[in-house]
PDB file of C-alpha atoms and ligand atoms in Angstrom:
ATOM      1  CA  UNK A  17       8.434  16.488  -5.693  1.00  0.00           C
ATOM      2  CA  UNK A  18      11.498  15.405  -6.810  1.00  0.00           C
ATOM      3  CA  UNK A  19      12.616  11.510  -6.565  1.00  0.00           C
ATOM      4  CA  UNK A  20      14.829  11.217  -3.876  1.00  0.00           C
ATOM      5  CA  UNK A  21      12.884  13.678  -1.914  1.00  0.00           C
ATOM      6  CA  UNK A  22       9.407  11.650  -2.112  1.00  0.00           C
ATOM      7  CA  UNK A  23      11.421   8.268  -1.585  1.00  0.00           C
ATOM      8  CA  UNK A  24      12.484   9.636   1.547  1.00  0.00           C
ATOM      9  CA  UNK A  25       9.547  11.636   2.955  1.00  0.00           C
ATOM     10  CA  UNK A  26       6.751   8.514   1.773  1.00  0.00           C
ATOM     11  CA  UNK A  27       5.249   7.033   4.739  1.00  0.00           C
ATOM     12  CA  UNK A  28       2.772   4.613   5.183  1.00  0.00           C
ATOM     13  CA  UNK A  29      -0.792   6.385   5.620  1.00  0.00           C
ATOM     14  CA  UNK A  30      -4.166   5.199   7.274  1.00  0.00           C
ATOM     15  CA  UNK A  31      -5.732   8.316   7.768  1.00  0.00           C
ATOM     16  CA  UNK A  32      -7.377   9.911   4.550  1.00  0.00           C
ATOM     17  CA  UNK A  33      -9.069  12.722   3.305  1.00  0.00           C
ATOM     18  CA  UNK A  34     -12.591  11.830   1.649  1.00  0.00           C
ATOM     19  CA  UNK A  35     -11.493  14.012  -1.701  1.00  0.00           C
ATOM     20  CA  UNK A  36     -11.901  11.471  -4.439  1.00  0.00           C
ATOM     21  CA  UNK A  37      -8.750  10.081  -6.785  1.00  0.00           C
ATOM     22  CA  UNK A  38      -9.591  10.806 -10.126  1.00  0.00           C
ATOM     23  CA  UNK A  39      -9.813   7.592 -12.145  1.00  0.00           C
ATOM     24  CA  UNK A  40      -7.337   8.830 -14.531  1.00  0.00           C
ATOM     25  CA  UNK A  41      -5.046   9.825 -12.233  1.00  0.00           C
ATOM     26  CA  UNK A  42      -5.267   6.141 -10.690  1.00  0.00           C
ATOM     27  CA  UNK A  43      -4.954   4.535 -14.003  1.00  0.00           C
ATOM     28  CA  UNK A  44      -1.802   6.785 -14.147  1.00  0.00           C
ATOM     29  CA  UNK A  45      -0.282   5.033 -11.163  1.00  0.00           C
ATOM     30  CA  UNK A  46      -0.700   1.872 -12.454  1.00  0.00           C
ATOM     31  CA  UNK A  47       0.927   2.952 -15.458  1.00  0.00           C
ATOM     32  CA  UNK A  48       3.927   3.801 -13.139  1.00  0.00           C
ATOM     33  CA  UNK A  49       4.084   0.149 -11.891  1.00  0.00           C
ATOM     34  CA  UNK A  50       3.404  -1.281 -15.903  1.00  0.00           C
ATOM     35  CA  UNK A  51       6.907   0.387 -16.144  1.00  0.00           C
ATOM     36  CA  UNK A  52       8.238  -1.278 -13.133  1.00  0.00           C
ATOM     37  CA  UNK A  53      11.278  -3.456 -13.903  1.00  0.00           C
ATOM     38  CA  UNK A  54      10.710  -7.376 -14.152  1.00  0.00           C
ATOM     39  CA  UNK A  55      12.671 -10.292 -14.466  1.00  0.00           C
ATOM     40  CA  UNK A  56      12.706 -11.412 -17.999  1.00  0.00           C
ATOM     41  CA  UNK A  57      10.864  -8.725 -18.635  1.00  0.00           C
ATOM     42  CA  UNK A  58       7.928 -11.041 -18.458  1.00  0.00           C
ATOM     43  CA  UNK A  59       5.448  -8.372 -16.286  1.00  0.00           C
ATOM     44  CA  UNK A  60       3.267 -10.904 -15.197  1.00  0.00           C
ATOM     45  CA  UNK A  61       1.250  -8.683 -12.693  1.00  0.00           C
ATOM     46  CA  UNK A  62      -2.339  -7.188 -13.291  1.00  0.00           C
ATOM     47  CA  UNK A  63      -4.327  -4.482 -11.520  1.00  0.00           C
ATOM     48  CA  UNK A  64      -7.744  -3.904 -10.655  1.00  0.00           C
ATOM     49  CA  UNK A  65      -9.346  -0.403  -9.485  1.00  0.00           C
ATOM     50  CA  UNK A  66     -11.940  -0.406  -6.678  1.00  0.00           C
ATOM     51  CA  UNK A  67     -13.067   3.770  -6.616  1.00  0.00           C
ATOM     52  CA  UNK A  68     -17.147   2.765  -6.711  1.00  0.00           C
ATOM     53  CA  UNK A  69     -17.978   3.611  -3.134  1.00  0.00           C
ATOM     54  CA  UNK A  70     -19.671   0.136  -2.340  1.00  0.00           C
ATOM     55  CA  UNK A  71     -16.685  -1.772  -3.592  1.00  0.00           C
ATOM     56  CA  UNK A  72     -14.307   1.050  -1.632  1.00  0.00           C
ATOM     57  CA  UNK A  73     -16.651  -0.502   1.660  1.00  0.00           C
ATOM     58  CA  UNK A  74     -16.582  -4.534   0.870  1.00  0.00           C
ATOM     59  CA  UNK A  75     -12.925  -4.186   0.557  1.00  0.00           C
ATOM     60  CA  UNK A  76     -12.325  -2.519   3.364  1.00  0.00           C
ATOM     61  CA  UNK A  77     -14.138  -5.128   5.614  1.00  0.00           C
ATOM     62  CA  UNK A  78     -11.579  -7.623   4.340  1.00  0.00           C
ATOM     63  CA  UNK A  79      -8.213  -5.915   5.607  1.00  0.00           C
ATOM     64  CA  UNK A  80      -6.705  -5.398   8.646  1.00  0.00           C
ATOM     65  CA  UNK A  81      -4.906  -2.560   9.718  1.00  0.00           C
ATOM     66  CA  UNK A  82      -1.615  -1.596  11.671  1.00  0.00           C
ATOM     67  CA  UNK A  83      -1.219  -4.334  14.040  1.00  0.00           C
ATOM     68  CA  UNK A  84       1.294  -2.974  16.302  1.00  0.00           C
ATOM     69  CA  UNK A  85      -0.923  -0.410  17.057  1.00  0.00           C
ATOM     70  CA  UNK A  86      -3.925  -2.590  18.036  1.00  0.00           C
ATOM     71  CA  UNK A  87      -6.529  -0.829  20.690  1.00  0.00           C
ATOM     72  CA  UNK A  88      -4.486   2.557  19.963  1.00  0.00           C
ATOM     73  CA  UNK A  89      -5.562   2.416  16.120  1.00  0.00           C
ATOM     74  CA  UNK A  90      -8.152   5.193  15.399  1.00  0.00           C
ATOM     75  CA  UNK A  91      -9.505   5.365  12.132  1.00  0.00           C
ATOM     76  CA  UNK A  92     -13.216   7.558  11.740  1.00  0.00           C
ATOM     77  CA  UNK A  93     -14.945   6.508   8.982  1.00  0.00           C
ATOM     78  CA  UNK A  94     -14.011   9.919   7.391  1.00  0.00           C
ATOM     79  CA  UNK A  95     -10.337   8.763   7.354  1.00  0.00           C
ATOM     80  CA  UNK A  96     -11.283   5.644   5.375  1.00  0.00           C
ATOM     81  CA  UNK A  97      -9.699   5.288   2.095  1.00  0.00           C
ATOM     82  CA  UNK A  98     -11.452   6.080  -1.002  1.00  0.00           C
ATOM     83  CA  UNK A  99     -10.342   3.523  -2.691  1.00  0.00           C
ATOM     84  CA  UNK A 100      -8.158   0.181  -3.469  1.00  0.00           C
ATOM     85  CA  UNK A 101      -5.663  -1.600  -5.709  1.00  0.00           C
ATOM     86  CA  UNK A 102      -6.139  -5.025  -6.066  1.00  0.00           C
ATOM     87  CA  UNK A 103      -2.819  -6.563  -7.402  1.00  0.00           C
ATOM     88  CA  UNK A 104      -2.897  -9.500  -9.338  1.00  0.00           C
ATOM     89  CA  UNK A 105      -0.522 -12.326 -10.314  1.00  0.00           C
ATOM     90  CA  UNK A 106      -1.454 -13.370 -14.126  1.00  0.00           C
ATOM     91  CA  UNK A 107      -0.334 -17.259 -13.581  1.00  0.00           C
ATOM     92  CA  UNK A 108      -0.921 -17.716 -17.310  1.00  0.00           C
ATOM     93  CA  UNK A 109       2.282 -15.635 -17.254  1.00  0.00           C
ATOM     94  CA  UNK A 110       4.297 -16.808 -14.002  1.00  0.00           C
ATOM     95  CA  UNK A 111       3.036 -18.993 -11.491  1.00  0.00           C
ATOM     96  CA  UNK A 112       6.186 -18.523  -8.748  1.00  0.00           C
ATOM     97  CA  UNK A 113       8.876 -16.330  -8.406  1.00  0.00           C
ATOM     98  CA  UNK A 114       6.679 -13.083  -9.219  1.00  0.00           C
ATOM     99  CA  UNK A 115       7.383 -11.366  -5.784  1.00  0.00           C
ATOM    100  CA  UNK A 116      10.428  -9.367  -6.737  1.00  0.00           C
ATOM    101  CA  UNK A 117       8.275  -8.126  -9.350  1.00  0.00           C
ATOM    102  CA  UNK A 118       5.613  -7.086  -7.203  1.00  0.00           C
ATOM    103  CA  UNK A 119       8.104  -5.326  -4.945  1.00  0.00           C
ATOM    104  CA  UNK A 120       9.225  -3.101  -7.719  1.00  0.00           C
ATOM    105  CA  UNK A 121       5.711  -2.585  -9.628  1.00  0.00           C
ATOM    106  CA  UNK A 122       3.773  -1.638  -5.965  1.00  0.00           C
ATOM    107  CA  UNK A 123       6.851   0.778  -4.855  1.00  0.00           C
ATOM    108  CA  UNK A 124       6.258   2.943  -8.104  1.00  0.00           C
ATOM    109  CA  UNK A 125       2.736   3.150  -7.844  1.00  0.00           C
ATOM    110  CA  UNK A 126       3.006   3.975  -3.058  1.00  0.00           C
ATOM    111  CA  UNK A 127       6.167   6.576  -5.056  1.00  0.00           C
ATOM    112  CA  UNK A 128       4.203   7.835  -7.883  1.00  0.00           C
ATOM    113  CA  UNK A 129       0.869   8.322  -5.573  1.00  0.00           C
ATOM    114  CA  UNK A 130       2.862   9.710  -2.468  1.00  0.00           C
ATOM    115  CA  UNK A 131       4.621  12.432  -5.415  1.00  0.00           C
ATOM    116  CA  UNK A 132       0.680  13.208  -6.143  1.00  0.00           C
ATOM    117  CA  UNK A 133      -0.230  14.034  -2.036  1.00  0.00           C
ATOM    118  CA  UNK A 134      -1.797  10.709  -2.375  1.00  0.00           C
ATOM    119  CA  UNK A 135      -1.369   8.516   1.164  1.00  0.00           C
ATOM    120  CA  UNK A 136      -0.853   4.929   0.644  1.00  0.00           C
ATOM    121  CA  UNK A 137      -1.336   1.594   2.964  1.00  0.00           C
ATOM    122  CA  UNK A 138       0.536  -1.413   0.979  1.00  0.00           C
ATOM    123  CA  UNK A 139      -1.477  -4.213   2.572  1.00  0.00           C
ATOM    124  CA  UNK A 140      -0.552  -8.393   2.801  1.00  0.00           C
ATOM    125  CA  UNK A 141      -3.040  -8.732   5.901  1.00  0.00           C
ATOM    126  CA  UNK A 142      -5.867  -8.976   3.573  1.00  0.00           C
ATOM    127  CA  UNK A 143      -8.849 -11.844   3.340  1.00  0.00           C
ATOM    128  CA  UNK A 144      -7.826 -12.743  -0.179  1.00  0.00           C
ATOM    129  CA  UNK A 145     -10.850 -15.377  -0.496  1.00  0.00           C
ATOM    130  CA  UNK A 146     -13.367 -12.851   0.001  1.00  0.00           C
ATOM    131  CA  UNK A 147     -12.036 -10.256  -1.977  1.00  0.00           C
ATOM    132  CA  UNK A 148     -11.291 -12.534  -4.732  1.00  0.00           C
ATOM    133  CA  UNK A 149     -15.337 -13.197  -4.765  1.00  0.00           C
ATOM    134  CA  UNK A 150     -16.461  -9.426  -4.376  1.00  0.00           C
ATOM    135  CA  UNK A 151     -13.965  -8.451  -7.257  1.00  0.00           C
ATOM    136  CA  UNK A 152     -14.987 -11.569  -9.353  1.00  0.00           C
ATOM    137  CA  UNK A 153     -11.401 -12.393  -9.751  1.00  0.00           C
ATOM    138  CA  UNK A 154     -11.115 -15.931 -11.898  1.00  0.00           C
ATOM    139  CA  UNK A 155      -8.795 -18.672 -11.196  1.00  0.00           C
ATOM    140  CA  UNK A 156      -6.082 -18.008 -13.590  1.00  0.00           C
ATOM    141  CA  UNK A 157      -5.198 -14.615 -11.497  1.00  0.00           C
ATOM    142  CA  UNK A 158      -3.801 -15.062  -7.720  1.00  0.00           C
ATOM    143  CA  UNK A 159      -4.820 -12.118  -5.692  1.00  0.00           C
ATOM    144  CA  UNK A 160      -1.369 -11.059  -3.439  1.00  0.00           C
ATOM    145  CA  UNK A 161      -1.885  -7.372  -2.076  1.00  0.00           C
ATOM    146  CA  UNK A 162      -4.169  -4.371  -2.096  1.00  0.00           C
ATOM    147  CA  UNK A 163      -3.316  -1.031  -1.732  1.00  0.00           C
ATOM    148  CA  UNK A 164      -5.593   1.498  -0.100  1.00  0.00           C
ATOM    149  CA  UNK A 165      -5.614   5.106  -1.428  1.00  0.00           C
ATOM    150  CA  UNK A 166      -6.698   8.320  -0.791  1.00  0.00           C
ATOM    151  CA  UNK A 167      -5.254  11.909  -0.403  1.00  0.00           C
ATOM    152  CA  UNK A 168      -3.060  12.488   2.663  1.00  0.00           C
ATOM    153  CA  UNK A 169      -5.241  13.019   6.246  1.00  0.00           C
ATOM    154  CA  UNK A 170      -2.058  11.911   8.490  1.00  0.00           C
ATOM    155  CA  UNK A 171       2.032  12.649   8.346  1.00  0.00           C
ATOM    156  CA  UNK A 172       3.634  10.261   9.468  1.00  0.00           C
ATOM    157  CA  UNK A 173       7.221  10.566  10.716  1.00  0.00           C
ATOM    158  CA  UNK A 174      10.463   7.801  10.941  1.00  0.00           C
ATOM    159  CA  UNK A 175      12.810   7.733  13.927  1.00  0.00           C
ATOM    160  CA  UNK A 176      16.461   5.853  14.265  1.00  0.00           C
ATOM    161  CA  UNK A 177      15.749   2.553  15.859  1.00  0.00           C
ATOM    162  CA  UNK A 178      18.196   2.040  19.083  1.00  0.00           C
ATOM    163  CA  UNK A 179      16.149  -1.061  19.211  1.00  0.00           C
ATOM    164  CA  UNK A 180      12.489  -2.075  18.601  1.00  0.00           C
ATOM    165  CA  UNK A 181      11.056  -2.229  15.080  1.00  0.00           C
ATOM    166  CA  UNK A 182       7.805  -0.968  16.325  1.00  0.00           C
ATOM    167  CA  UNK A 183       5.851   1.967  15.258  1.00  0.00           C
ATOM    168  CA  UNK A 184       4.326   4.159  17.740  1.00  0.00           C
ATOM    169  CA  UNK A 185       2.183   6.265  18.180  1.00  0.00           C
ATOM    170  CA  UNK A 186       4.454   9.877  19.555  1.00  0.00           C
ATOM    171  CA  UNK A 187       3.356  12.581  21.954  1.00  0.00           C
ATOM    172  CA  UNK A 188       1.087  14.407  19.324  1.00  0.00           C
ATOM    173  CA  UNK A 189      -0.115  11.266  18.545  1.00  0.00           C
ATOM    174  CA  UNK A 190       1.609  11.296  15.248  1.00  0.00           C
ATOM    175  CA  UNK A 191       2.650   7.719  13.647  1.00  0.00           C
ATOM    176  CA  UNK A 192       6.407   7.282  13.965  1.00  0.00           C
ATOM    177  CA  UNK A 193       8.146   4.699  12.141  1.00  0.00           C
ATOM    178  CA  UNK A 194      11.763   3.216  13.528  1.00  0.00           C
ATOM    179  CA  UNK A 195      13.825   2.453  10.537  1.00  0.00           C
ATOM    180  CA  UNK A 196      17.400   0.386  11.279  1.00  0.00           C
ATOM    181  CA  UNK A 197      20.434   3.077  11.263  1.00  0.00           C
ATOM    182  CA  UNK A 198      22.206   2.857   7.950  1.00  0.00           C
ATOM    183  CA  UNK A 199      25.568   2.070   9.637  1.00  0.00           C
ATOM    184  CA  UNK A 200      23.622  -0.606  10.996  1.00  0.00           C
ATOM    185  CA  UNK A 201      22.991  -1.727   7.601  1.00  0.00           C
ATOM    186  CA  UNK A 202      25.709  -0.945   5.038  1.00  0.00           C
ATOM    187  CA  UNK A 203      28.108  -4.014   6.257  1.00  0.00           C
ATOM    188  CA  UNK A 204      31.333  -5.236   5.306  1.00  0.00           C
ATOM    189  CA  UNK A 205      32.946  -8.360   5.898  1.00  0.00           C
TER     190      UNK A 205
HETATM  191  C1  FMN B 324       4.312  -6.604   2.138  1.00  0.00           C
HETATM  192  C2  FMN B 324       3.695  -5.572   3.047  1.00  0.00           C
HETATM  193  C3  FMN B 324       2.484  -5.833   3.656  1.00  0.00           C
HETATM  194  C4  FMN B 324       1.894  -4.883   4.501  1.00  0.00           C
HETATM  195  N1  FMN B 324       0.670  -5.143   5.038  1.00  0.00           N
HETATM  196  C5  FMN B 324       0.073  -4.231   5.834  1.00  0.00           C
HETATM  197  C6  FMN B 324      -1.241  -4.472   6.328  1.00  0.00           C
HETATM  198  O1  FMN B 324      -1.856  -5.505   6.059  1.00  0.00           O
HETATM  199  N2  FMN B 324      -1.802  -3.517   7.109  1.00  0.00           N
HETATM  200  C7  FMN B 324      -1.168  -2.353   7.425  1.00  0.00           C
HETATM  201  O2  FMN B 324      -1.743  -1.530   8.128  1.00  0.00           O
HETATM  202  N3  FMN B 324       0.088  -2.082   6.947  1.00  0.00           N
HETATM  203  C8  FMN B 324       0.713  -2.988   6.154  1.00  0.00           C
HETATM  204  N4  FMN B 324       1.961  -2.728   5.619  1.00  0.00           N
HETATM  205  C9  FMN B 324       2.615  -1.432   5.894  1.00  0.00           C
HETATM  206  C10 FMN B 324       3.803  -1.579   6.864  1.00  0.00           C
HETATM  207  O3  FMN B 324       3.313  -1.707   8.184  1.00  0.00           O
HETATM  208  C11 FMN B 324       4.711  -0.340   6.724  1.00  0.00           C
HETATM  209  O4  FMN B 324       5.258  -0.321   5.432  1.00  0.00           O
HETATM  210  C12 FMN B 324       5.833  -0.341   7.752  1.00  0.00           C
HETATM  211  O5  FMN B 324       5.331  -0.174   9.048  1.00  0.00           O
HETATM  212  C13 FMN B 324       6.862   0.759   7.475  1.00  0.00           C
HETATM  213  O6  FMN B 324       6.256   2.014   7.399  1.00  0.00           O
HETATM  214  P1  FMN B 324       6.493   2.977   6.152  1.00  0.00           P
HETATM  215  O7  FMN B 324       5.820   2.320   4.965  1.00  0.00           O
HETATM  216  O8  FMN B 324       5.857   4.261   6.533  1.00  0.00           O
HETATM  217  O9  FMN B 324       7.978   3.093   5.933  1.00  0.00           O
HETATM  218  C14 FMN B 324       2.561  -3.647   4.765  1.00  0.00           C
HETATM  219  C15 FMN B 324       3.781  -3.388   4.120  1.00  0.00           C
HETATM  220  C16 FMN B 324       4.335  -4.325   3.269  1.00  0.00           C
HETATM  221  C17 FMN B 324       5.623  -4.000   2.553  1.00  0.00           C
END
């Protein structure tokens, strides 16, 4: 898939296939985001893979999903992602200021995945405490995001917001995601 083309066909995924990612082909995402730009080129950010089934599971207790969806979220437990990762602030390298990194690294590896028919679920609404413990993360590293993986099991569609920000679910019950018109957005003054 070409660049432009997977930046503007990537959606958000929470429905997976149980297919598992290869571990190389995980480790090759994560190359994508060692790549990422970085102020000062400093690249304080680390990564940890969670494919071991049992991790896959204690992870997944500690993150919450789509909120605007609440009661109407459906996930089966064979739409589960296969696995996570766990993104990592090094503070030995950068104790504040790291989030524009993180931005850029996490959008090459939801780009670089989404390229590969691999579904992604950036997620902040995450129990970092417990998930620092099950990952045996030490105190030099500050756990900020996971991201859940696993080959595409939903297709998720965007719509021109006339107003609300929320995503729905449509009348197929396909995901669709408002995203702010771009004449709302270019602005001049
Ligand atoms: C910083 C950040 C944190 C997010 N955290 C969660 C989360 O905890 N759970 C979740 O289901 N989605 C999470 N998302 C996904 C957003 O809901 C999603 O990106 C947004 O609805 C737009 O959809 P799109 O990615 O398909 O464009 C997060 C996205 C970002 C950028």
């Amino acid at each position: 898939m070409d660049t432009i083309k997977t930046i503007l066909s990537r959606r958000t995924v929470r429905k997976f296939k149980q297919d598992k990612i290869e571990r190389k082909t995980l480790e090759s995402l994560i190359n994508g985001a060692r790549l990422a730009p970085s102020g000062g080129n400093l690249q304080p950010l680390k990564y940890i893979i969670v494919d071991k089934e049992e991790e896959v599971k204690k992870i997944y207790e500690n993150v919450a999903w789509a909120k605007y969806l609440g009661e109407n979220f459906k996930q089966n437990e064979d739409e589960r992602p296969t696995a996570f990762i766990a993104v990592l602030v090094d503070t030995d390298i950068k104790k504040n200021g790291y989030e524009i990194d993180l931005g850029a690294a996490v959008e090459n590896i939801l780009l670089g995945a989404y390229s590969e028919g691999i579904g992604t679920c950036w997620m902040g609404a995450i129990n970092k405490k417990e998930i620092s413990k099950i990952l045996r993360i030490p105190d030099r590293f500050l756990l900020n995001t996971v991201i859940a993986l696993g080959y595409k099991g939903e297709f998720p569609t965007t719509v021109d917001t006339e107003d609300s920000i929320i995503y729905y679910k449509g009348e197929d019950g396909e995901l669709c995601v408002p995203k702010r018109k771009l004449e709302d957005i270019i602005l001049e003054f």
